[in-house]
Coordinates of C-alpha atoms in Angstrom, one line a residue:
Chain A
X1 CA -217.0 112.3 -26.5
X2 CA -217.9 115.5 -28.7
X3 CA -215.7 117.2 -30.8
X4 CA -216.2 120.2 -31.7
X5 CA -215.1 122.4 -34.8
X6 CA -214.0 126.1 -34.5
X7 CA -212.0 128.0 -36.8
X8 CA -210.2 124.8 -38.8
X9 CA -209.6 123.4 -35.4
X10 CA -211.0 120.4 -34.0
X11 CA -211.2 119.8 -30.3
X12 CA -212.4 117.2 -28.1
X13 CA -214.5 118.0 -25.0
X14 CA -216.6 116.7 -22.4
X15 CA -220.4 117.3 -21.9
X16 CA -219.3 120.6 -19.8
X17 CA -217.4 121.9 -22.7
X18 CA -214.3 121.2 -21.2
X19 CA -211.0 120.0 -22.8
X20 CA -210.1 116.4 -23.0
X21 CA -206.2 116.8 -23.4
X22 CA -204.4 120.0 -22.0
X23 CA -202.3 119.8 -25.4
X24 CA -205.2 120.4 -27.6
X25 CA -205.3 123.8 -26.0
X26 CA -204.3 126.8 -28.8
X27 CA -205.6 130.3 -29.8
X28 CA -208.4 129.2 -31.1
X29 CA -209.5 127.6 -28.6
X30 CA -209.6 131.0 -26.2
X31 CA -212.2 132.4 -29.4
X32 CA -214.1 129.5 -28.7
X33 CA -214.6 129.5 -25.1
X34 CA -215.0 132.9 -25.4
X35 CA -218.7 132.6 -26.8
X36 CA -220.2 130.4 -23.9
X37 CA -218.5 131.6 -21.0
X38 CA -220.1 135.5 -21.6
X39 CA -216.7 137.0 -22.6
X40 CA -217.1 139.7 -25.2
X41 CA -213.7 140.7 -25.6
X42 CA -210.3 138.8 -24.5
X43 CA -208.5 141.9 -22.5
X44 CA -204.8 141.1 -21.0
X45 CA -206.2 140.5 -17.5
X46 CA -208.3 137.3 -19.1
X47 CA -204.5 136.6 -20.8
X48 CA -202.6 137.1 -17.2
X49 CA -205.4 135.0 -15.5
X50 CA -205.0 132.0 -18.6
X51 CA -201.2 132.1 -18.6
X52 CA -200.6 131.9 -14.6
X53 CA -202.8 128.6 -14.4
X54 CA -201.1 127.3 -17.3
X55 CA -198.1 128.0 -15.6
X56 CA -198.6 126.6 -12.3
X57 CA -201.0 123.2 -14.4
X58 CA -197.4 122.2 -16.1
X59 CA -195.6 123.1 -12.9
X60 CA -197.5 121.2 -10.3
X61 CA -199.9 119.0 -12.0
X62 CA -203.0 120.3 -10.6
X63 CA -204.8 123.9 -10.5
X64 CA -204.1 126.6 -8.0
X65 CA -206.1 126.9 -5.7
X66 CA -208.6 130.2 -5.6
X67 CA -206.1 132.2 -2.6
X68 CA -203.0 131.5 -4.7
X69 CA -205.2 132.5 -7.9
X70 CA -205.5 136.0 -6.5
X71 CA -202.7 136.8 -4.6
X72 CA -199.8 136.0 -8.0
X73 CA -202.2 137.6 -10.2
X74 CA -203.0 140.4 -7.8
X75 CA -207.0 140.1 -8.5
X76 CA -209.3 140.0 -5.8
X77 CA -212.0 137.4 -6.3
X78 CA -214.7 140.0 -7.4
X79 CA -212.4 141.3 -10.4
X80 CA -211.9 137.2 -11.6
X81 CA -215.9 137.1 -11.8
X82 CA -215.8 139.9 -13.4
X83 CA -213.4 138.8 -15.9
X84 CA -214.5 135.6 -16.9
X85 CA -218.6 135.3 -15.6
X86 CA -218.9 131.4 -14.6
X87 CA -215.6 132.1 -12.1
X88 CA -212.0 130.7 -12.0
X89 CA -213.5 126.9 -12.1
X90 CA -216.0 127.0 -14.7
X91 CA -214.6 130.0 -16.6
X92 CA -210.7 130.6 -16.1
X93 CA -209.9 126.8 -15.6
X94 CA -212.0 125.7 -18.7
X95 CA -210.9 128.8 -21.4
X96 CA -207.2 127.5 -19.9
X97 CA -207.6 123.9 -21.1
X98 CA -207.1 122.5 -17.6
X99 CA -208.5 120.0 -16.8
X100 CA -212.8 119.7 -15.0
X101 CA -212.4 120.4 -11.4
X102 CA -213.9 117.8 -9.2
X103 CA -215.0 116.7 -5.7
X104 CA -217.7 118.1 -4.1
X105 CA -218.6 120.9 -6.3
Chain B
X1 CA -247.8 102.0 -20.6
X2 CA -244.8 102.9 -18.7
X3 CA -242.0 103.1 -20.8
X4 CA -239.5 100.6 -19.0
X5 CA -239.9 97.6 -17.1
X6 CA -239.1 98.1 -13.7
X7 CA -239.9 95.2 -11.9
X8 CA -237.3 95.6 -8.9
X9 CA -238.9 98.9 -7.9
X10 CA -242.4 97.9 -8.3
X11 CA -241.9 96.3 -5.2
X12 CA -240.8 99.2 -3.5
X13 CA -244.5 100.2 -4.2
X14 CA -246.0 97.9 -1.6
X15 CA -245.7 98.5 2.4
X16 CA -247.3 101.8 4.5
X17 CA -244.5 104.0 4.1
X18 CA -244.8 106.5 1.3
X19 CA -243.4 105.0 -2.0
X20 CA -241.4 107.2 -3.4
X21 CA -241.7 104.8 -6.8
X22 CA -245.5 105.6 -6.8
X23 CA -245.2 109.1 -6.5
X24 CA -242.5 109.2 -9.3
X25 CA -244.8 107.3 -11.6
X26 CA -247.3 109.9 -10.6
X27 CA -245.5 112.2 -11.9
X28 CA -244.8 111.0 -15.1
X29 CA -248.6 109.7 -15.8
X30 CA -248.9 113.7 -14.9
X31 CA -246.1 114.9 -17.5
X32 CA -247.6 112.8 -20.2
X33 CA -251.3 114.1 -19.7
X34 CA -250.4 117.4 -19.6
X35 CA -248.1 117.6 -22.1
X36 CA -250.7 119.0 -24.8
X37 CA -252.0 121.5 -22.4
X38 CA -248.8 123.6 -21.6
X39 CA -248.5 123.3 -25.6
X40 CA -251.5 124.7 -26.1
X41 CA -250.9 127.2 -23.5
X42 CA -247.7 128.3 -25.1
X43 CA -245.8 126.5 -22.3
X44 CA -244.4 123.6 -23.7
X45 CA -242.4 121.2 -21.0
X46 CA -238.8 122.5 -21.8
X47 CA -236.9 119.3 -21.3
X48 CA -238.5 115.4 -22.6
X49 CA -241.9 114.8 -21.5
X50 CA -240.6 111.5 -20.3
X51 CA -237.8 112.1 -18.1
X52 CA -239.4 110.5 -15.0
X53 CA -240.2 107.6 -17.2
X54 CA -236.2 107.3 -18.1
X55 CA -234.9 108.2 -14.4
X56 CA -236.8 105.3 -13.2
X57 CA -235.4 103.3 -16.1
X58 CA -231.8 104.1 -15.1
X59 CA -232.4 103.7 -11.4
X60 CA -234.0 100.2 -12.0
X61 CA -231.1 99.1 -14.2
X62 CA -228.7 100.2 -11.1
X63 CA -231.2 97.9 -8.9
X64 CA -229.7 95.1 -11.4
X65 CA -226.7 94.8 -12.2
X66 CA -225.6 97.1 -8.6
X67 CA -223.8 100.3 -9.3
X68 CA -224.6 104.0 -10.3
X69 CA -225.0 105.2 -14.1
X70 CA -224.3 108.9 -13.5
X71 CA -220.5 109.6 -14.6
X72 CA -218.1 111.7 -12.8
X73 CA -218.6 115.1 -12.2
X74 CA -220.2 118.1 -13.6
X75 CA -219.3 121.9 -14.1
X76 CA -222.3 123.6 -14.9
X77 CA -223.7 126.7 -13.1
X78 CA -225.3 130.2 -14.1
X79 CA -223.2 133.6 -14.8
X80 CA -222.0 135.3 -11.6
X81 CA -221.9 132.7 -9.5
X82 CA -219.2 130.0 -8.3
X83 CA -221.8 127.2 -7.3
X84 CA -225.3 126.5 -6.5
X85 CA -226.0 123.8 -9.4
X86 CA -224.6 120.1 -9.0
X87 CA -223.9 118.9 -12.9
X88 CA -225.0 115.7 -13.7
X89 CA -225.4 113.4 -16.6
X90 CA -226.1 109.6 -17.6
X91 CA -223.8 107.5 -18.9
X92 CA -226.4 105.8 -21.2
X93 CA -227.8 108.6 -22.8
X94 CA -229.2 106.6 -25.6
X95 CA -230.9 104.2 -23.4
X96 CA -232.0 107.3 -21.5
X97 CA -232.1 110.1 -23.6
X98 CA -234.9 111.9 -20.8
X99 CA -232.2 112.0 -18.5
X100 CA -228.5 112.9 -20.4
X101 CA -228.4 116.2 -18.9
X102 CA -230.2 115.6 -15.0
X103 CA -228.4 118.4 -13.0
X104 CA -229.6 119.6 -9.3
X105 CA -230.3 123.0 -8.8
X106 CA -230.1 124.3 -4.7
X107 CA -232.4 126.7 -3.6
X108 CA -231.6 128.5 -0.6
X109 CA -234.7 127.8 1.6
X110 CA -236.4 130.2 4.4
X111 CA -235.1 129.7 7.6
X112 CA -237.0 127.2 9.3
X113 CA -239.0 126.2 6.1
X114 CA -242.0 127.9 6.9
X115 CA -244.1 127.9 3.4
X116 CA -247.1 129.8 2.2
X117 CA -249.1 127.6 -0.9
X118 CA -249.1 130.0 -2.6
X119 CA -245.1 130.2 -2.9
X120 CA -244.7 126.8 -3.2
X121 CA -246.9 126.7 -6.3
X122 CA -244.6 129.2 -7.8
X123 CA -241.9 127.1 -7.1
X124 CA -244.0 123.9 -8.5
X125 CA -244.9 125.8 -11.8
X126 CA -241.4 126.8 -12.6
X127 CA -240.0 123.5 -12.0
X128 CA -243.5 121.1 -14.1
X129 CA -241.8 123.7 -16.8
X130 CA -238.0 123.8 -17.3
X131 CA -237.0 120.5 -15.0
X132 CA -238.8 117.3 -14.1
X133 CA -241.1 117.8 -11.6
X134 CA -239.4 115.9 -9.1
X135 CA -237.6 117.2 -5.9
X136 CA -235.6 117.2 -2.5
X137 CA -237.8 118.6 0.4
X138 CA -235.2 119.2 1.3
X139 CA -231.4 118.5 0.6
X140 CA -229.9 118.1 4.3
X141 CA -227.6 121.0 4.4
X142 CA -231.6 122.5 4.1
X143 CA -232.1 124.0 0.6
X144 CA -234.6 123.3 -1.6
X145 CA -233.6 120.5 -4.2
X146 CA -234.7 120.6 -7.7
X147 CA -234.0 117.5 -9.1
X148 CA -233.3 117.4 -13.3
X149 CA -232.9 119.4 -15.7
X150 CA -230.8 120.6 -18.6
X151 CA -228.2 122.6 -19.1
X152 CA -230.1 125.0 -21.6
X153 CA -232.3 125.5 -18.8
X154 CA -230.3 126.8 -15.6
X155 CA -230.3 130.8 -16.7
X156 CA -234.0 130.2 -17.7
X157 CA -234.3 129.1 -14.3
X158 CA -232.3 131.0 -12.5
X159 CA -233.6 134.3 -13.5
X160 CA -237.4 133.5 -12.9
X161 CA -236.3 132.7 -9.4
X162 CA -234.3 136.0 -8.7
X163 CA -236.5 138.6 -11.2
X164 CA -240.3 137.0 -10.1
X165 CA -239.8 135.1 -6.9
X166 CA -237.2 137.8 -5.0
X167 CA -235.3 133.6 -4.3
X168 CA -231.7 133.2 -4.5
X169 CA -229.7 129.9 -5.2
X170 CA -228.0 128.1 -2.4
X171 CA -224.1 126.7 -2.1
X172 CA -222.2 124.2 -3.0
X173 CA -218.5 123.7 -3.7
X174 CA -215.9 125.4 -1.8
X175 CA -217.9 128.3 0.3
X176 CA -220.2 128.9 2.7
X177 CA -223.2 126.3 2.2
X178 CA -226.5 127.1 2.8
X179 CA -227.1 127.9 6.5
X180 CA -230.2 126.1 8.5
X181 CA -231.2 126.3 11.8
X182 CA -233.9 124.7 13.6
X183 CA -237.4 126.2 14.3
X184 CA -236.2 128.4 17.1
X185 CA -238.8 131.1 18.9
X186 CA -241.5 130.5 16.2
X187 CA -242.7 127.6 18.2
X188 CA -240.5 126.4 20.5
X189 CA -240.3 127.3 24.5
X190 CA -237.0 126.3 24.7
X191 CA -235.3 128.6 22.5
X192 CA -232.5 130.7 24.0
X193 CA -232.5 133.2 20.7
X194 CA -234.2 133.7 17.2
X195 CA -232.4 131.2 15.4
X196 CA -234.4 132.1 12.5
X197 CA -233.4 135.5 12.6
X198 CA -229.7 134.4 12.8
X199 CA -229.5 132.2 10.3
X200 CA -231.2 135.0 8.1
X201 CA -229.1 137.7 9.1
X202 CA -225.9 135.7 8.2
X203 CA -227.1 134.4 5.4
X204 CA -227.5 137.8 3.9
X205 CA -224.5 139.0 5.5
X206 CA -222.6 136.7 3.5
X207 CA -223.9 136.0 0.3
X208 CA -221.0 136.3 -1.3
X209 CA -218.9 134.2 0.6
X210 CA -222.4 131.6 -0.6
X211 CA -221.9 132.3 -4.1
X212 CA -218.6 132.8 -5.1
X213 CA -215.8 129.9 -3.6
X214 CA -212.7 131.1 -2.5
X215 CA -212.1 129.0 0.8
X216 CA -209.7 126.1 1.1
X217 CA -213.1 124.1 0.9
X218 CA -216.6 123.6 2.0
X219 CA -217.9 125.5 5.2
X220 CA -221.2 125.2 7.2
X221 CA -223.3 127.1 9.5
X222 CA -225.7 125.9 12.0
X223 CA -227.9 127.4 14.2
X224 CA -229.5 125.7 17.3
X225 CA -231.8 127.1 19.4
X226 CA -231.2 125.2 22.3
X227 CA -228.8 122.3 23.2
X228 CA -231.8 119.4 21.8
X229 CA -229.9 120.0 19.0
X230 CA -233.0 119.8 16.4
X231 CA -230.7 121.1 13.4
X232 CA -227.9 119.0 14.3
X233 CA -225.0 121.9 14.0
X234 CA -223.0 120.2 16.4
X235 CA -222.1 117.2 13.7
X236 CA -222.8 119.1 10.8
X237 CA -221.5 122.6 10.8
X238 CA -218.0 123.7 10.8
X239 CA -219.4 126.3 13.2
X240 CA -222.5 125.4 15.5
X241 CA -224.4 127.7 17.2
X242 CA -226.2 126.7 20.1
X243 CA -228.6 128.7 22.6
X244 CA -228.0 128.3 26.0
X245 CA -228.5 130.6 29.0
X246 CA -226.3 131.5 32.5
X247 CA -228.7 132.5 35.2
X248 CA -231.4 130.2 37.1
X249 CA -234.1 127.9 35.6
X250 CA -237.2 128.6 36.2
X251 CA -238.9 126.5 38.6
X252 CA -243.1 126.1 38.9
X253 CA -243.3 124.1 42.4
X254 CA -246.7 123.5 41.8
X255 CA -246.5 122.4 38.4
X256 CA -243.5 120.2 39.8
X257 CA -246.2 118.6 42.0
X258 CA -248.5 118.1 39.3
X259 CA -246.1 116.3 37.6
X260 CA -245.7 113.7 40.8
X261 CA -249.3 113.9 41.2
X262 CA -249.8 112.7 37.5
X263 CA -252.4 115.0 36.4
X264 CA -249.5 116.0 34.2
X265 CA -247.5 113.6 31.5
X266 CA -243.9 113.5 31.6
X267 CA -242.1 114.2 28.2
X268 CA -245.2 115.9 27.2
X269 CA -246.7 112.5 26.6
X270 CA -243.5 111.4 24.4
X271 CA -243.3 107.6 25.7
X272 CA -246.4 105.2 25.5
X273 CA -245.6 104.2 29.5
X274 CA -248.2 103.5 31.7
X275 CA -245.9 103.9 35.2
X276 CA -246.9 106.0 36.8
X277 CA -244.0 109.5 37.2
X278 CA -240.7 109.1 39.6
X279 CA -238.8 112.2 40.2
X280 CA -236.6 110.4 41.4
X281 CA -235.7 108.2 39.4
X282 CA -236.7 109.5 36.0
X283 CA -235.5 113.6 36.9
X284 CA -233.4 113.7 40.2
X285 CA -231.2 110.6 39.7
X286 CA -230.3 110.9 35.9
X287 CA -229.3 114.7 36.1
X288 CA -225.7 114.3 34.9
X289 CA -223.9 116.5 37.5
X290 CA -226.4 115.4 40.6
X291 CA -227.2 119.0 41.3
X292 CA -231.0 118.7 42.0
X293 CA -232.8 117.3 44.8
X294 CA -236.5 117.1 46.1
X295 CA -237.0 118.7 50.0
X296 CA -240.2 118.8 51.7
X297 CA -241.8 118.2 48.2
X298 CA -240.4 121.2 46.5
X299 CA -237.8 120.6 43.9
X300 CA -234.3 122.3 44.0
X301 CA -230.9 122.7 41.8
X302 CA -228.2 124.0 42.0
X303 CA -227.7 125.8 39.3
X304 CA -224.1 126.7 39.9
X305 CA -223.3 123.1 39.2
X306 CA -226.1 123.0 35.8
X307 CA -224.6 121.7 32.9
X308 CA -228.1 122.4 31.1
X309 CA -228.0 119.7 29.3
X310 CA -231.9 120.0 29.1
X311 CA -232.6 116.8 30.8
X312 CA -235.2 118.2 33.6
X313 CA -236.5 120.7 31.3
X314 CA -237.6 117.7 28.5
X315 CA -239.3 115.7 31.2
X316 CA -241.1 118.2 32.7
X317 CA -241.7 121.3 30.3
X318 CA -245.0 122.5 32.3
X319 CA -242.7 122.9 34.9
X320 CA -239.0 124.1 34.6
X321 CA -238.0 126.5 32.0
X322 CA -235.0 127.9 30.5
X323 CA -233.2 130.8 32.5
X324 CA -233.7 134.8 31.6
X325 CA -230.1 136.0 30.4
X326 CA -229.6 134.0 27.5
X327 CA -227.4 133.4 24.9
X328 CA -225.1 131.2 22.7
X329 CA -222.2 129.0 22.3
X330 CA -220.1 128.4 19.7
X331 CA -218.5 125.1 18.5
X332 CA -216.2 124.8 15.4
X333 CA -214.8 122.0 13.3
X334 CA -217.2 119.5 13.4
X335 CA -217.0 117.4 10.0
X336 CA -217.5 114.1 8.1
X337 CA -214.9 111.1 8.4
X338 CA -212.7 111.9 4.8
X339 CA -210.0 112.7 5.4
X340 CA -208.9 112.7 9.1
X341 CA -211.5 111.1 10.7
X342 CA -215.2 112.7 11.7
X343 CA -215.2 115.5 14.2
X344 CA -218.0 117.0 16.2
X345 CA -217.4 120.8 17.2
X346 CA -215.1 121.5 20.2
X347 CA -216.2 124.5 22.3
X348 CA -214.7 127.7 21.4
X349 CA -216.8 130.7 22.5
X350 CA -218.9 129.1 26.3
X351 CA -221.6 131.8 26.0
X352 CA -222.2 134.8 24.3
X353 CA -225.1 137.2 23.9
X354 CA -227.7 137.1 20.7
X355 CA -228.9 140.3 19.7
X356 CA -228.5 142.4 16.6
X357 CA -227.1 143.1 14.7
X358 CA -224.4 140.2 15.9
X359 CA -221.5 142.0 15.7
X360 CA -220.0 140.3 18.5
X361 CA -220.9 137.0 16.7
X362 CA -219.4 138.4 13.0
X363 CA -216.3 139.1 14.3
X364 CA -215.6 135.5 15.9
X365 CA -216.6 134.2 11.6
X366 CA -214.2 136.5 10.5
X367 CA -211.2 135.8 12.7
X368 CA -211.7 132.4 11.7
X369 CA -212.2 133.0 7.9
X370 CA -209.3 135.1 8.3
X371 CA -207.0 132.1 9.5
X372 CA -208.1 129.4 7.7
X373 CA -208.3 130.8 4.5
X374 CA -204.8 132.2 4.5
X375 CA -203.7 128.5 6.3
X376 CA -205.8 125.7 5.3
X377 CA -204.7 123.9 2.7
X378 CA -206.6 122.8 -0.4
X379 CA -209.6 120.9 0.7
X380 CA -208.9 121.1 4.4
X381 CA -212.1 121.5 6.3
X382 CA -211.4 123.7 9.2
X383 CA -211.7 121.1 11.9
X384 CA -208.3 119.2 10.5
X385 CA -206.7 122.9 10.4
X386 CA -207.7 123.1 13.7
X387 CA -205.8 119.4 14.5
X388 CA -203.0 120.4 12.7
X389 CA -202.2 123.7 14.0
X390 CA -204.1 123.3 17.3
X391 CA -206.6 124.7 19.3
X392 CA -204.4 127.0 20.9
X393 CA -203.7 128.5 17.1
X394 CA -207.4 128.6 17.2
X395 CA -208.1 130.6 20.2
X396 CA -205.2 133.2 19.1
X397 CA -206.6 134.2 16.0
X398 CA -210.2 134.7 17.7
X399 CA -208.7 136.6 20.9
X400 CA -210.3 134.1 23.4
X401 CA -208.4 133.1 26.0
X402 CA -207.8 130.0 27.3
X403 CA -210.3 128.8 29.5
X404 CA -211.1 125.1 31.5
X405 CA -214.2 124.7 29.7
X406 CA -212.2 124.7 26.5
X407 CA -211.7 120.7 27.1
X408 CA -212.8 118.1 28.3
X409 CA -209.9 117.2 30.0
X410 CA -206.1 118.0 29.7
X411 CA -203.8 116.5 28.3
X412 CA -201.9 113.4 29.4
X413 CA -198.8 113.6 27.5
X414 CA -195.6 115.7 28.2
X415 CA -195.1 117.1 24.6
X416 CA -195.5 120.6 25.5
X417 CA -194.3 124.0 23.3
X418 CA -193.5 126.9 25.2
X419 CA -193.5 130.3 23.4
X420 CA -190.0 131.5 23.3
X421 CA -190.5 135.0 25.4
X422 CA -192.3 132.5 28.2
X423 CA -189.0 130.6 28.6
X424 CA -186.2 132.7 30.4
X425 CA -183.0 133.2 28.5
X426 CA -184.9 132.1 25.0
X427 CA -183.7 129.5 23.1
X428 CA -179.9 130.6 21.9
X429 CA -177.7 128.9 24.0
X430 CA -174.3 128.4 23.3
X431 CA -172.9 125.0 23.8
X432 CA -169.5 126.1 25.7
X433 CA -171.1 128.0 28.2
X434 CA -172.7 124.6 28.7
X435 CA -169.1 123.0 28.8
X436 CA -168.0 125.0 31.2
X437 CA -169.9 123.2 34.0
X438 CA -170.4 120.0 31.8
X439 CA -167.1 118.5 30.8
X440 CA -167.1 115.8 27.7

């Protein structure tokens, strides 16, 4: 496994720049992501977006899926891409620290 | 001097059918001779000259010891979109450096897969430069597989096929695949619409839905031109389209009797069978609803009773042909065995008409979208929804109502919900008015 270094922090990912633990997951980490998933700035949307699957990851062990996504945070599927480029799996899920979706992707 | 010993697939080598071992090899002899060139041409190959030489390397080690070297999973994909590259990477990427990153890119194919050279070489240039060379022709959903590259590459990629091609990626993950549909009026008598035309019109209609998941999980269009079937869609789309038509067939009588005289072949020559043609037997007697019949030499159906299942019109093309008002039906829910069990569509629309710009057809995808994105759950293909919450649920949402031809036969059981407004009185009773007649 890499580990990567970013601001003083070290983290632990996967070959898709994913985190290994959810508990590694800080501030720092969000900068990080940031750079690679074509994010110039993070607004309060991107923060809404990160908190809500944080929220649910803790509650229910698993990530939303995409319909439940949108209808709590009130964004329709266009305005996730345009938050966060690579979409709520590859972008929202990954700058979150949950964990690599799987199955058929 | 090949770089690993691959003994196991050397074998596959040997034998008439195309070796798919030589033609790897080929490649690689390929990569390694004309490495210098695209150097020197300011092209240099963008990921290791020698990945062909490592993939066979991996895939003979699986020949040994029995089991896949690829490891789970793999998010990678290009800005904008949801899907359309499969990640994938080696889990000995120091054995195999050539393949540690080997990800599949889809391309969304034309429909029917209809090529010009010249586009193809396009294609084959992009892909000698920023993947391995090798590919899918083609991935059976129907796009074009590229098969192996690197991550570094899949923008690269990706924006020489939409800014110099005018090509677009295909699906994966949870949205709507990559829709395919057999060769249809291009060259085929027996289509009953322009499957082609369909399948492109759709696909463009709903590009987003392609690109961008947000369904409970994967869904597939089909598009057959008549009920031969030649895409499949009946087993592999969660909605199958299927031509059909609802007047007469068309009847030749005196190619019919050229058929029983023999100077033509039945099948169009399909079987090497020497017997001589029986009507009878081969046509009249294996129709599946008995509605045709030979009198005074002339043959006859019935068409009220047709099922067209396309059994007289295979064995004797010359001769009968499909009817003038045509259409399409529409099957939904057909899908692999995880997790329920596989399904093959169930009938949902018996026949409607073809012609653009498909509104008729759109709304019926909608409807459905509509209800099974709200209801399915999380990685429910829409044939369980459909078991779960019924067909009846099914025909609701689209506005169809009920018809016989809906199944195949009723049901035996007695388990049956009524609507409450059907029942009179409802459902609040109160138990002592029951009492009243009914002492403890």
């Amino acid at each position: 496994m890499a580990v990567v270094e970013f601001k003083g922090k070290k983290f632990e990912v996967d070959e898709d720049g994913f985190l290994q633990r959810f508990e590694d997951w800080c501030e720092e980490w969000v900068e990080y992501v940031k750079e690679q998933e074509g994010i110039k700035e993070i607004t309060d949307d991107h923060r809404k977006v990160i908190e809500f699957l944080q929220d649910y990851y803790k509650k229910n062990g698993i990530a939303p899926m995409v319909r439940i996504l949108s209808k709590v945070t009130g964004f329709k599927l266009k305005q996730i891409y345009e938050l966060f480029p690579s979409g709520p799996g590859k972008g929202a899920c990954k700058m979150a620290g949950l964990p690599k979706p799987t199955g058929c992707v | 001097m090949p770089k690993h010993e691959t003994p196991l697939l050397d074998q596959l080598e040997s034998g008439p059918w195309p070796s798919f071992v030589s033609e790897i090899k080929r490649q690689s002899e390929f990569r390694h001779k004309n490495a210098e060139a695209m150097e020197k041409a300011g092209k240099p190959y963008q990921i290791p000259v020698d990945v062909c030489d490592d993939l066979l390397g991996v895939l003979e080690m699986s020949y040994n010891d029995g089991t896949t070297h690829w490891k789970h999973g793999g998010i990678v994909g290009v800005f904008g979109y949801g899907g359309g590259v499969i990640g994938r990477y080696c889990d000995q990427p120091e054995k195999f450096p050539g393949v540690a990153h080997f990800h599949t890119i889809r391309v969304n194919q034309p429909a029917g897969k209809y090529y010009t050279t010249e586009y193809l070489r396009k294609l084959c240039d992009l892909w000698d430069f920023r993947g391995s060379g090798l590919t899918n022709m083609h991935g059976s959903t129907g796009d074009i597989v590229f098969l192996g590259t690197r991550t570094e590459q899949l923008e690269e990629i990706f924006g020489t096929l939409t800014h110099e091609f005018e090509q677009d990626l295909g699906g994966s993950g949870s949205n709507l695949r990559t829709p395919a549909c057999c060769l249809g009026e291009s060259r085929c008598e027996w289509a009953c619409y322009d499957t082609q035309e369909l399948c492109y019109q759709l696909t463009m209609e709903y590009q987003d839905e392609l690109h961008r998941p947000a369904f409970p999980y994967k869904f597939k269009f089909k598009f057959d031109g008549c009920p031969m079937g030649c895409v499949a869609s009946i087993a592999r789309s969660d909605m199958s389209f299927i031509g059909t038509w609802r007047d007469d067939i068309k009847i030749d009588q005196e190619a019919v009797a050229a058929y029983i005289g023999g100077e033509l072949k039945p099948n169009a020559g399909a079987h090497e069978d020497d017997t001589p043609f029986d009507i009878q037997k081969e046509v009249i007697d294996l129709c599946p609803s008995q509605c045709m019949s030979l009198e005074d030499g002339k043959l006859v159906i019935n068409n009220k009773e047709c099922v067209r299942c396309m059994h007289c019109i295979r064995v004797m093309p010359r001769a009968l042909r499909i009817g003038d008002d045509r259409g399409l039906s529409i099957f939904c829910g057909a899908k692999a065995p995880i997790l329920d069990g596989a399904q093959m569509g169930s009938l949902l629309v018996p026949f409607i008409k073809a012609e653009p710009p498909y509104d008729e057809i759109k709304e019926i995808i909608e409807n459905i979208w509509d209800w099974w994105m709200e209801e399915g759950k999380n990685r429910e293909r829409l044939g369980e929804l459909m078991k779960r919450q019924g067909l009846q649920k099914l025909l609701e949402v689209t506005g169809i109502k009920p018809v016989p031809q809906h199944v195949q036969e009723p049901r035996h059981n007695p388990y049956i919900f009524w609507k409450e407004e059907e029942v009179p009185g409802g459902w609040q009773r109160d138990i002592n008015e029951y009492r009243k007649l009914h002492p403890r």
